[in-house]
CSV table of C-alpha atoms and ligand atoms in Angstrom, one decimal:
chain,number,residue,atom,x,y,z
A,1,UNK,CA,-26.6,13.9,0.4
A,2,UNK,CA,-27.1,13.6,3.7
A,3,UNK,CA,-24.5,12.5,6.7
A,4,UNK,CA,-26.5,12.9,10.0
A,5,UNK,CA,-26.3,9.4,10.9
A,6,UNK,CA,-22.4,9.6,9.8
A,7,UNK,CA,-21.6,12.3,11.6
A,8,UNK,CA,-24.7,11.1,15.1
A,9,UNK,CA,-22.7,8.1,15.5
A,10,UNK,CA,-19.0,9.6,15.3
A,11,UNK,CA,-20.5,11.8,18.4
A,12,UNK,CA,-22.0,8.6,20.0
A,13,UNK,CA,-18.7,6.6,18.5
A,14,UNK,CA,-16.7,9.5,20.6
A,15,UNK,CA,-18.4,8.5,24.0
A,16,UNK,CA,-16.7,4.9,24.0
A,17,UNK,CA,-14.1,4.2,20.9
A,18,UNK,CA,-10.8,6.7,21.4
A,19,UNK,CA,-11.4,9.4,18.9
A,20,UNK,CA,-14.8,7.9,17.7
A,21,UNK,CA,-12.1,5.8,15.5
A,22,UNK,CA,-10.0,2.0,15.5
A,23,UNK,CA,-7.0,4.2,13.2
A,24,UNK,CA,-5.8,6.9,13.3
A,25,UNK,CA,-5.8,8.1,9.9
A,26,UNK,CA,-9.7,7.2,9.6
A,27,UNK,CA,-10.2,10.0,12.0
A,28,UNK,CA,-8.8,12.9,9.3
A,29,UNK,CA,-11.5,11.7,7.0
A,30,UNK,CA,-13.3,15.2,6.3
A,31,UNK,CA,-16.6,16.6,6.9
A,32,UNK,CA,-16.9,13.9,8.6
A,33,UNK,CA,-15.5,9.6,9.5
A,34,UNK,CA,-18.4,8.2,7.5
A,35,UNK,CA,-19.8,4.6,9.1
A,36,UNK,CA,-20.5,2.1,6.2
A,37,UNK,CA,-23.6,-0.3,7.0
A,38,UNK,CA,-22.8,-2.8,3.6
A,39,UNK,CA,-20.9,-3.3,1.0
A,40,UNK,CA,-20.9,-5.9,-2.1
A,41,UNK,CA,-18.7,-6.1,-5.5
A,42,UNK,CA,-18.1,-2.4,-6.4
A,43,UNK,CA,-20.1,-0.1,-4.1
A,44,UNK,CA,-20.9,0.4,-0.3
A,45,UNK,CA,-22.6,1.8,1.3
A,46,UNK,CA,-23.4,5.1,4.6
A,47,UNK,CA,-25.5,4.3,7.4
A,48,UNK,CA,-27.4,7.1,5.5
A,49,UNK,CA,-28.9,5.3,2.9
A,50,UNK,CA,-26.1,6.3,0.0
A,51,UNK,CA,-24.2,4.4,-2.7
A,52,UNK,CA,-21.0,5.2,-3.6
A,53,UNK,CA,-18.4,3.4,-6.4
A,54,UNK,CA,-16.4,2.6,-5.0
A,55,UNK,CA,-12.4,3.1,-5.4
A,56,UNK,CA,-11.1,3.8,-2.0
A,57,UNK,CA,-11.7,-0.2,-1.5
A,58,UNK,CA,-10.6,-0.5,1.9
A,59,UNK,CA,-7.0,1.8,1.6
A,60,UNK,CA,-6.0,-1.9,-0.9
A,61,UNK,CA,-6.9,-4.6,-0.1
A,62,UNK,CA,-10.9,-5.0,-1.7
A,63,UNK,CA,-9.0,-6.2,-5.7
A,64,UNK,CA,-11.8,-8.4,-5.9
A,65,UNK,CA,-14.5,-5.4,-5.6
A,66,UNK,CA,-16.1,-6.5,-2.2
A,67,UNK,CA,-16.8,-9.7,-0.4
A,68,UNK,CA,-16.2,-11.5,-3.5
A,69,UNK,CA,-18.3,-15.0,-3.5
A,70,UNK,CA,-15.7,-17.5,-4.8
A,71,UNK,CA,-13.4,-16.3,-1.7
A,72,UNK,CA,-16.3,-16.5,1.3
A,73,UNK,CA,-17.8,-19.9,0.1
A,74,UNK,CA,-13.4,-21.0,0.4
A,75,UNK,CA,-13.7,-18.7,3.9
A,76,UNK,CA,-16.8,-20.4,4.8
A,77,UNK,CA,-16.3,-23.6,3.7
A,78,UNK,CA,-12.7,-23.7,5.9
A,79,UNK,CA,-14.6,-22.6,9.3
A,80,UNK,CA,-16.2,-26.1,9.4
A,81,UNK,CA,-13.3,-27.3,9.7
A,82,UNK,CA,-11.5,-24.6,12.5
A,83,UNK,CA,-10.6,-21.3,13.1
A,84,UNK,CA,-6.8,-21.3,14.8
A,85,UNK,CA,-4.7,-24.1,15.3
A,86,UNK,CA,-1.7,-22.2,16.5
A,87,UNK,CA,-0.2,-24.9,14.5
A,88,UNK,CA,0.5,-26.2,10.8
A,89,UNK,CA,-1.6,-27.2,8.8
A,90,UNK,CA,-1.7,-28.2,5.1
A,91,UNK,CA,-3.1,-25.0,3.8
A,92,UNK,CA,-0.7,-22.7,4.7
A,93,UNK,CA,2.3,-24.8,2.7
A,94,UNK,CA,0.5,-24.3,-0.5
A,95,UNK,CA,0.1,-21.1,0.5
A,96,UNK,CA,3.8,-20.2,0.1
A,97,UNK,CA,4.2,-23.0,-3.0
A,98,UNK,CA,2.1,-20.5,-4.7
A,99,UNK,CA,4.1,-16.9,-3.0
A,100,UNK,CA,6.7,-19.0,-4.4
A,101,UNK,CA,5.9,-19.9,-7.2
A,102,UNK,CA,4.7,-16.4,-8.5
A,103,UNK,CA,6.8,-14.7,-6.3
A,104,UNK,CA,10.3,-14.0,-8.0
A,105,UNK,CA,12.4,-13.6,-4.0
A,106,UNK,CA,10.1,-15.9,-2.3
A,107,UNK,CA,11.9,-18.8,-1.2
A,108,UNK,CA,10.5,-18.9,1.1
A,109,UNK,CA,7.7,-17.2,2.9
A,110,UNK,CA,6.4,-16.9,6.6
A,111,UNK,CA,2.7,-15.2,7.1
A,112,UNK,CA,1.7,-12.9,9.3
A,113,UNK,CA,-1.3,-10.5,10.1
A,114,UNK,CA,-1.0,-7.5,8.8
A,115,UNK,CA,2.1,-5.2,7.0
A,116,UNK,CA,3.5,-3.5,9.8
A,117,UNK,CA,4.6,-7.2,11.3
A,118,UNK,CA,5.9,-7.8,8.9
A,119,UNK,CA,8.0,-4.6,7.8
A,120,UNK,CA,9.5,-5.1,10.8
A,121,UNK,CA,10.1,-8.5,10.9
A,122,UNK,CA,12.3,-8.3,7.2
A,123,UNK,CA,14.6,-5.7,8.7
A,124,UNK,CA,15.7,-8.0,12.0
A,125,UNK,CA,16.7,-10.3,9.3
A,126,UNK,CA,18.7,-7.9,7.7
A,127,UNK,CA,20.3,-6.6,11.1
A,128,UNK,CA,20.6,-10.0,12.3
A,129,UNK,CA,21.8,-11.0,8.4
A,130,UNK,CA,24.6,-8.1,8.6
A,131,UNK,CA,25.0,-7.6,12.0
A,132,UNK,CA,24.6,-3.6,11.4
A,133,UNK,CA,22.4,-1.3,12.9
A,134,UNK,CA,20.8,0.9,10.7
A,135,UNK,CA,18.4,0.4,7.9
A,136,UNK,CA,17.6,3.4,5.2
A,137,UNK,CA,14.2,4.1,4.5
A,138,UNK,CA,13.1,7.1,2.8
A,139,UNK,CA,11.8,10.4,2.7
A,140,UNK,CA,7.6,9.5,2.6
A,141,UNK,CA,7.0,6.4,3.0
A,142,UNK,CA,5.3,4.2,5.1
A,143,UNK,CA,5.8,1.4,6.5
A,144,UNK,CA,3.1,0.7,9.3
A,145,UNK,CA,3.1,2.5,12.6
A,146,UNK,CA,5.1,0.2,15.3
A,147,UNK,CA,8.0,3.3,16.7
A,148,UNK,CA,10.8,1.5,14.8
A,149,UNK,CA,9.5,2.6,10.9
A,150,UNK,CA,6.9,5.6,11.6
A,151,UNK,CA,10.1,7.4,10.8
A,152,UNK,CA,9.8,10.7,7.6
A,153,UNK,CA,6.3,9.7,7.0
A,154,UNK,CA,5.6,13.2,6.1
A,155,UNK,CA,7.6,15.5,8.0
A,156,UNK,CA,6.5,19.5,8.0
A,157,UNK,CA,8.8,21.5,6.1
A,158,UNK,CA,10.5,23.2,9.0
A,159,UNK,CA,12.0,20.1,10.9
A,160,UNK,CA,12.8,17.7,7.2
A,161,UNK,CA,16.7,19.6,6.9
A,162,UNK,CA,17.8,19.1,4.1
A,163,UNK,CA,17.1,17.7,1.4
A,164,UNK,CA,19.6,15.3,0.7
A,165,UNK,CA,20.2,14.1,3.7
A,166,UNK,CA,17.2,14.6,5.7
A,167,UNK,CA,16.3,14.4,9.4
A,168,UNK,CA,14.9,11.8,11.0
A,169,UNK,CA,11.8,12.9,12.6
A,170,UNK,CA,9.1,10.2,14.4
A,171,UNK,CA,5.7,10.8,14.2
A,172,UNK,CA,4.1,10.3,17.4
A,173,UNK,CA,4.7,11.0,21.0
A,174,UNK,CA,5.3,8.4,22.8
A,175,UNK,CA,8.0,6.7,20.3
A,176,UNK,CA,11.1,6.0,21.4
A,177,UNK,CA,13.7,8.9,20.4
A,178,UNK,CA,16.9,6.1,19.9
A,179,UNK,CA,14.8,4.8,17.2
A,180,UNK,CA,15.7,7.5,15.3
A,181,UNK,CA,19.1,7.0,15.4
A,182,UNK,CA,18.2,3.6,13.3
A,183,UNK,CA,17.5,4.8,11.3
A,184,UNK,CA,19.2,6.5,7.8
A,185,UNK,CA,16.3,8.4,6.2
A,186,UNK,CA,17.0,9.4,2.4
A,187,UNK,CA,14.7,11.4,-0.8
A,188,UNK,CA,13.0,8.5,-3.0
A,189,UNK,CA,14.5,8.0,-6.7
A,190,UNK,CA,17.5,9.7,-6.8
A,191,UNK,CA,20.5,6.6,-6.7
A,192,UNK,CA,23.1,9.3,-6.4
A,193,UNK,CA,22.4,9.6,-3.3
A,194,UNK,CA,21.6,7.3,-2.2
A,195,UNK,CA,25.3,6.0,-4.2
A,196,UNK,CA,26.9,8.6,-1.7
A,197,UNK,CA,25.8,7.7,1.3
A,198,UNK,CA,26.8,4.4,0.4
A,199,UNK,CA,30.8,5.1,0.4
A,200,UNK,CA,30.2,7.0,3.6
A,201,UNK,CA,28.5,5.1,5.6
A,202,UNK,CA,28.9,1.8,4.6
A,203,UNK,CA,29.6,1.0,7.7
A,204,UNK,CA,26.7,0.8,9.0
A,205,UNK,CA,23.8,0.3,6.7
A,206,UNK,CA,21.6,-3.0,7.7
A,207,UNK,CA,19.4,-2.6,5.3
A,208,UNK,CA,17.4,-1.0,2.3
A,209,UNK,CA,13.9,-1.3,3.0
A,210,UNK,CA,11.5,0.9,0.4
A,211,UNK,CA,8.2,0.2,-1.5
A,212,UNK,CA,9.2,0.1,-5.2
A,213,UNK,CA,5.9,2.2,-5.3
A,214,UNK,CA,6.3,5.2,-3.2
A,215,UNK,CA,1.9,4.4,-2.6
A,216,UNK,CA,2.0,6.5,0.1
A,217,UNK,CA,2.9,10.0,-1.3
A,218,UNK,CA,1.6,11.0,-5.2
A,219,UNK,CA,1.7,7.1,-5.9
A,220,UNK,CA,5.5,7.6,-7.6
A,221,UNK,CA,6.9,5.3,-9.6
A,222,UNK,CA,10.7,4.8,-9.9
A,223,UNK,CA,12.0,6.5,-12.8
A,224,UNK,CA,14.0,4.2,-15.3
A,225,UNK,CA,17.5,2.3,-13.9
A,226,UNK,CA,16.4,3.3,-10.3
A,227,UNK,CA,15.8,0.3,-8.5
A,228,UNK,CA,18.4,-2.1,-11.2
A,229,UNK,CA,20.9,0.8,-10.1
A,230,UNK,CA,20.0,0.0,-5.8
A,231,UNK,CA,19.7,-3.7,-6.3
A,232,UNK,CA,22.9,-3.5,-8.2
A,233,UNK,CA,24.2,-1.4,-5.9
A,234,UNK,CA,22.6,-4.3,-3.2
A,235,UNK,CA,24.8,-6.8,-4.7
A,236,UNK,CA,27.9,-4.9,-5.1
A,237,UNK,CA,28.1,-4.4,-0.8
A,238,UNK,CA,25.4,-7.4,0.5
A,239,UNK,CA,23.4,-5.0,1.6
A,240,UNK,CA,19.5,-6.7,2.3
A,241,UNK,CA,16.9,-5.4,-0.5
A,242,UNK,CA,13.8,-5.0,0.8
A,243,UNK,CA,10.3,-4.0,-1.0
A,244,UNK,CA,7.5,-3.2,0.9
A,245,UNK,CA,4.2,-5.0,-1.4
A,246,UNK,CA,2.3,-4.9,1.0
A,247,UNK,CA,0.8,-2.4,-1.1
A,248,UNK,CA,1.9,-2.7,-4.9
A,249,UNK,CA,1.6,-6.8,-3.1
A,250,UNK,CA,-0.4,-8.8,-6.2
A,251,UNK,CA,-2.0,-5.6,-7.0
A,252,UNK,CA,0.7,-4.1,-10.0
A,253,UNK,CA,0.5,-7.9,-10.5
A,254,UNK,CA,0.3,-11.3,-9.5
A,255,UNK,CA,4.4,-11.0,-8.5
A,256,UNK,CA,4.3,-8.0,-7.0
A,257,UNK,CA,6.1,-4.8,-7.8
A,258,UNK,CA,9.1,-7.2,-8.6
A,259,UNK,CA,7.3,-9.3,-11.3
A,260,UNK,CA,6.3,-6.1,-13.1
A,261,UNK,CA,9.8,-3.9,-13.1
A,262,UNK,CA,11.6,-7.1,-12.7
A,263,UNK,CA,14.2,-6.9,-10.3
A,264,UNK,CA,13.8,-9.0,-7.7
A,265,UNK,CA,15.0,-8.1,-4.2
A,266,UNK,CA,16.3,-10.0,-1.0
A,267,UNK,CA,12.8,-10.4,1.2
A,268,UNK,CA,9.3,-8.5,0.4
A,269,UNK,CA,6.5,-7.8,2.4
A,270,UNK,CA,2.9,-8.6,1.9
A,271,UNK,CA,-0.4,-7.7,2.5
A,272,UNK,CA,-3.8,-6.5,1.7
A,273,UNK,CA,-4.7,-7.7,-1.5
A,274,UNK,CA,-3.2,-10.9,-0.7
A,275,UNK,CA,-6.3,-11.8,1.5
A,276,UNK,CA,-9.1,-10.0,-1.0
A,277,UNK,CA,-10.0,-8.3,2.4
A,278,UNK,CA,-9.3,-10.8,5.0
A,279,UNK,CA,-6.2,-10.0,7.5
A,280,UNK,CA,-2.7,-11.7,6.3
A,281,UNK,CA,0.7,-10.7,5.8
A,282,UNK,CA,3.7,-12.3,4.5
A,283,UNK,CA,7.4,-11.8,5.0
A,284,UNK,CA,9.0,-13.7,2.0
A,285,UNK,CA,13.0,-13.6,0.9
A,286,UNK,CA,15.6,-15.4,-1.0
A,287,UNK,CA,16.8,-18.1,0.9
A,288,UNK,CA,20.5,-17.2,2.7
A,289,UNK,CA,17.9,-14.4,4.7
A,290,UNK,CA,14.8,-17.3,5.0
A,291,UNK,CA,16.5,-19.8,6.3
A,292,UNK,CA,17.8,-17.1,9.7
A,293,UNK,CA,14.1,-18.0,10.8
A,294,UNK,CA,14.2,-20.8,9.4
A,295,UNK,CA,16.9,-21.9,11.7
A,296,UNK,CA,15.6,-19.4,14.8
A,297,UNK,CA,17.7,-17.4,15.1
A,298,UNK,CA,15.7,-14.4,14.6
A,299,UNK,CA,11.8,-14.9,15.7
A,300,UNK,CA,8.9,-15.3,14.4
A,301,UNK,CA,5.8,-14.7,16.5
A,302,UNK,CA,1.9,-14.9,16.5
A,303,UNK,CA,-0.7,-16.2,18.2
A,304,UNK,CA,-3.1,-15.5,14.9
A,305,UNK,CA,-0.1,-16.1,12.8
A,306,UNK,CA,-0.7,-19.1,10.1
A,307,UNK,CA,-5.3,-19.0,11.5
A,308,UNK,CA,-7.1,-20.4,8.7
A,309,UNK,CA,-9.2,-18.3,7.6
A,310,UNK,CA,-6.6,-15.1,6.2
A,311,UNK,CA,-4.3,-18.5,4.2
A,312,UNK,CA,-7.9,-20.3,3.5
A,313,UNK,CA,-9.1,-16.4,1.6
A,314,UNK,CA,-5.7,-16.5,0.6
A,315,UNK,CA,-5.7,-19.4,-1.2
A,316,UNK,CA,-8.4,-18.8,-2.7
A,317,UNK,CA,-7.4,-15.1,-4.5
A,318,UNK,CA,-4.5,-15.9,-5.1
A,319,UNK,CA,-6.2,-18.9,-7.7
A,320,UNK,CA,-8.4,-16.8,-9.0
A,321,UNK,CA,-6.1,-14.0,-9.7
A,322,UNK,CA,-4.0,-17.3,-11.2
A,323,UNK,CA,-6.5,-18.1,-13.9
A,324,UNK,CA,-8.0,-17.3,-17.6
A,325,UNK,CA,-3.9,-16.0,-17.9
A,326,UNK,CA,-4.4,-13.5,-15.6
A,327,UNK,CA,-7.4,-12.0,-16.3
A,328,UNK,CA,-8.4,-10.2,-13.6
A,329,UNK,CA,-4.2,-7.9,-13.9
A,330,UNK,CA,-5.6,-7.4,-17.1
A,331,UNK,CA,-8.5,-6.5,-16.4
A,332,UNK,CA,-7.8,-3.1,-13.5
A,333,UNK,CA,-4.6,-2.2,-15.6
A,334,UNK,CA,-6.8,-1.9,-18.1
A,335,UNK,CA,-9.5,0.4,-16.3
A,336,UNK,CA,-7.8,1.9,-14.4
A,337,UNK,CA,-5.6,3.2,-17.6
A,338,UNK,CA,-8.1,4.0,-19.5
A,339,UNK,CA,-9.9,6.5,-15.8
A,340,UNK,CA,-6.3,7.3,-15.4
A,341,UNK,CA,-6.2,8.8,-19.1
A,342,UNK,CA,-9.6,9.6,-19.2
A,343,UNK,CA,-9.1,12.0,-16.1
A,344,UNK,CA,-6.1,13.4,-17.7
A,345,UNK,CA,-8.4,14.4,-21.2
A,346,UNK,CA,-11.4,15.9,-18.7
A,347,UNK,CA,-8.4,18.2,-16.9
A,348,UNK,CA,-6.7,19.7,-20.3
A,349,UNK,CA,-10.0,19.7,-21.9
A,350,UNK,CA,-10.9,22.6,-18.4
A,351,UNK,CA,-7.3,23.3,-18.8
A,352,UNK,CA,-7.1,22.7,-14.9
A,353,UNK,CA,-3.8,21.7,-13.5
A,354,UNK,CA,-4.0,17.6,-12.4
A,355,UNK,CA,-1.4,15.4,-12.9
A,356,UNK,CA,-2.1,11.8,-12.7
A,357,UNK,CA,0.3,9.7,-11.9
A,358,UNK,CA,0.7,5.8,-10.9
A,359,UNK,CA,0.3,1.9,-13.0
A,360,UNK,CA,-3.4,2.1,-13.6
A,361,UNK,CA,-4.5,-0.8,-10.5
A,362,UNK,CA,-3.6,2.7,-8.8
A,363,UNK,CA,-3.0,6.1,-9.2
A,364,UNK,CA,-2.9,9.0,-7.8
A,365,UNK,CA,-4.7,12.9,-8.7
A,366,UNK,CA,-3.1,15.1,-7.5
A,367,UNK,CA,-3.5,19.8,-8.5
A,368,UNK,CA,-0.6,20.5,-9.0
A,369,UNK,CA,1.3,22.9,-12.4
A,370,UNK,CA,4.0,20.4,-12.0
A,371,UNK,CA,4.4,17.7,-15.7
A,372,UNK,CA,6.2,14.9,-12.9
A,373,UNK,CA,6.8,14.7,-9.2
A,374,UNK,CA,9.0,11.8,-7.9
A,375,UNK,CA,9.7,12.1,-4.7
A,376,UNK,CA,8.8,13.1,-1.8
A,377,UNK,CA,9.2,17.0,-1.7
A,378,UNK,CA,7.6,17.6,-4.9
A,379,UNK,CA,4.5,16.5,-3.8
A,380,UNK,CA,4.5,19.9,-1.5
A,381,UNK,CA,3.1,21.4,-4.2
A,382,UNK,CA,0.0,19.8,-4.2
A,383,UNK,CA,-2.9,21.8,-3.4
A,384,UNK,CA,-4.5,18.8,-0.9
A,385,UNK,CA,-7.7,21.7,-0.4
A,386,UNK,CA,-8.4,22.1,-3.5
A,387,UNK,CA,-8.4,17.7,-4.3
A,388,UNK,CA,-9.9,17.8,-0.6
A,389,UNK,CA,-13.6,19.8,-2.7
A,390,UNK,CA,-13.1,17.1,-5.0
A,391,UNK,CA,-13.2,14.9,-2.9
A,392,UNK,CA,-16.5,16.4,-1.4
A,393,UNK,CA,-18.0,16.4,-5.3
A,394,UNK,CA,-18.0,13.2,-6.1
A,395,UNK,CA,-19.4,11.9,-2.9
A,396,UNK,CA,-22.3,13.9,-3.9
A,397,UNK,CA,-22.2,12.2,-7.3
A,398,UNK,CA,-22.0,9.0,-5.7
A,399,UNK,CA,-18.4,8.0,-6.2
A,400,UNK,CA,-16.1,7.2,-3.0
A,401,UNK,CA,-12.3,8.6,-3.4
A,402,UNK,CA,-9.2,8.8,-0.6
A,403,UNK,CA,-8.6,12.0,0.6
A,404,UNK,CA,-4.7,11.5,0.2
A,405,UNK,CA,-5.5,11.1,-3.9
A,406,UNK,CA,-4.6,7.6,-4.1
A,407,UNK,CA,-7.3,5.6,-7.0
A,408,UNK,CA,-7.3,2.0,-6.2
A,409,UNK,CA,-9.4,0.0,-8.4
A,410,UNK,CA,-10.6,-4.1,-8.2
A,411,UNK,CA,-11.7,-6.1,-10.5
A,412,UNK,CA,-15.7,-5.9,-9.3
A,413,UNK,CA,-14.9,-2.8,-11.5
A,414,UNK,CA,-16.4,-2.7,-15.4
A,415,UNK,CA,-16.1,-0.5,-18.5
A,416,UNK,CA,-19.9,1.4,-17.7
A,417,UNK,CA,-18.3,2.1,-14.5
A,418,UNK,CA,-15.5,3.9,-16.1
A,419,UNK,CA,-17.7,5.9,-18.3
A,420,UNK,CA,-20.1,7.0,-15.5
A,421,UNK,CA,-16.7,7.9,-13.1
A,422,UNK,CA,-15.7,9.6,-15.5
A,423,UNK,CA,-18.9,11.2,-16.7
A,424,UNK,CA,-19.2,12.1,-13.3
A,425,UNK,CA,-15.4,13.1,-12.6
A,426,UNK,CA,-16.2,16.3,-15.1
A,427,UNK,CA,-19.2,17.5,-14.0
A,428,UNK,CA,-17.2,17.6,-10.0
A,429,UNK,CA,-14.3,18.9,-11.5
A,430,UNK,CA,-16.4,21.4,-13.0
A,431,UNK,CA,-16.9,23.2,-10.1
A,432,UNK,CA,-13.5,22.8,-8.3
B,501,LIG,C1,3.3,-0.1,2.1
B,501,LIG,C2,3.0,-0.5,3.6
B,501,LIG,N1,3.5,-0.9,4.5
B,501,LIG,C3,3.4,-1.1,5.7
B,501,LIG,C4,1.5,-1.2,6.1
B,501,LIG,C5,1.3,-1.3,7.2
B,501,LIG,O1,0.2,-2.0,7.3
B,501,LIG,P1,-0.3,-2.8,7.9
B,501,LIG,O2,-1.2,-1.8,8.6
B,501,LIG,O3,-1.4,-3.8,8.3
B,501,LIG,O4,-0.7,-3.4,9.5
B,501,LIG,C6,0.9,0.0,4.8
B,501,LIG,C7,-0.7,0.0,5.1
B,501,LIG,O5,-1.1,1.0,4.8
B,501,LIG,C8,1.4,0.2,4.2
B,501,LIG,O6,0.9,1.7,2.9
């Protein structure tokens, strides 16, 4: 399999595009950032003519597969009406009503474009509600690339500090150092440490934000009782609890992780899968929090907010997902679980130390002899280089995976795709 054309284009790109890419993480792709030509359903084609069965799904958004016809049809119709009014229009109400219907915490909603904006807004509301400054985030979790949130996402061993009271670590040059002081970083899935911190620092804590499944690091599910414990603590202390559902929203269930686990946060952010590939995000929450935005006390703005195309795409996506007793979610859950159990079976057969964790619609595969990974620092035991070999092996066999181990499943994948993938996986794993 050749990547010559991608390599050539990457060289050319570096002459005009900073670093040859438009997003930091894409520059990390090995052996070269790939250039793609088209994508449809479960497949994506690169400029070298290679066709891949795709489990990267554009980092999660393509929950209906690439270029889903019903969404494209809705978007084309909407384009005849207009692109952007920068004023109100009926479909944005309809979309907010769908949020009310499906997302447990969504008394009120606002729309933005990206996940980073939505999480930033949620933290702003939490600070405004409590009048306090610091928010708690968990080591290894990602809430976007803004100064205020790009903290302790993947801190190296030398600088990350003690396990139970990690340092607050920035991730980029140019990031304001003062933001590090405004965050309390804790290990996720450790209720005892959270309780102790709240007991000692309650007066400082404006809110708690978390990925309810730690998708950006190991796809780690919450331990039994953890989400419930955090919820109880937040209720007792009147601390706003924010679920960052940019990945889990509309993916692990129609109502997100909060519906799946039956734990309702005070606010939640959505993006990625909510519009099957079109850029739009949402912040929603219980009335007493979102009213701060409603009354104009907390600023939320954006020229492109509620643009026609994104709203139309999201309406079509959510309407499709709600059909036939949520057939889309039953399908991706079933296929995801088949893939997870198939990969475990193959690893056992080949006596390879592979750990598979997650919920099905998204899951993580990594080389480790650990039986379970429950927090960021457990991920130190993953052998990333070895997984990189597996990703290359799968690429050569026509399957596209994400290098950091997460797999996404879409409605366009079929049982035949699962069988085919497992056969290729068995072959690729033998050579790793
Ligand atoms: C959990 C989570 N929150 C926030 C973001 C930021 O979203 P965006 O890249 O749309 O700004 C991401 C992006 O991957 C994410 O995974």
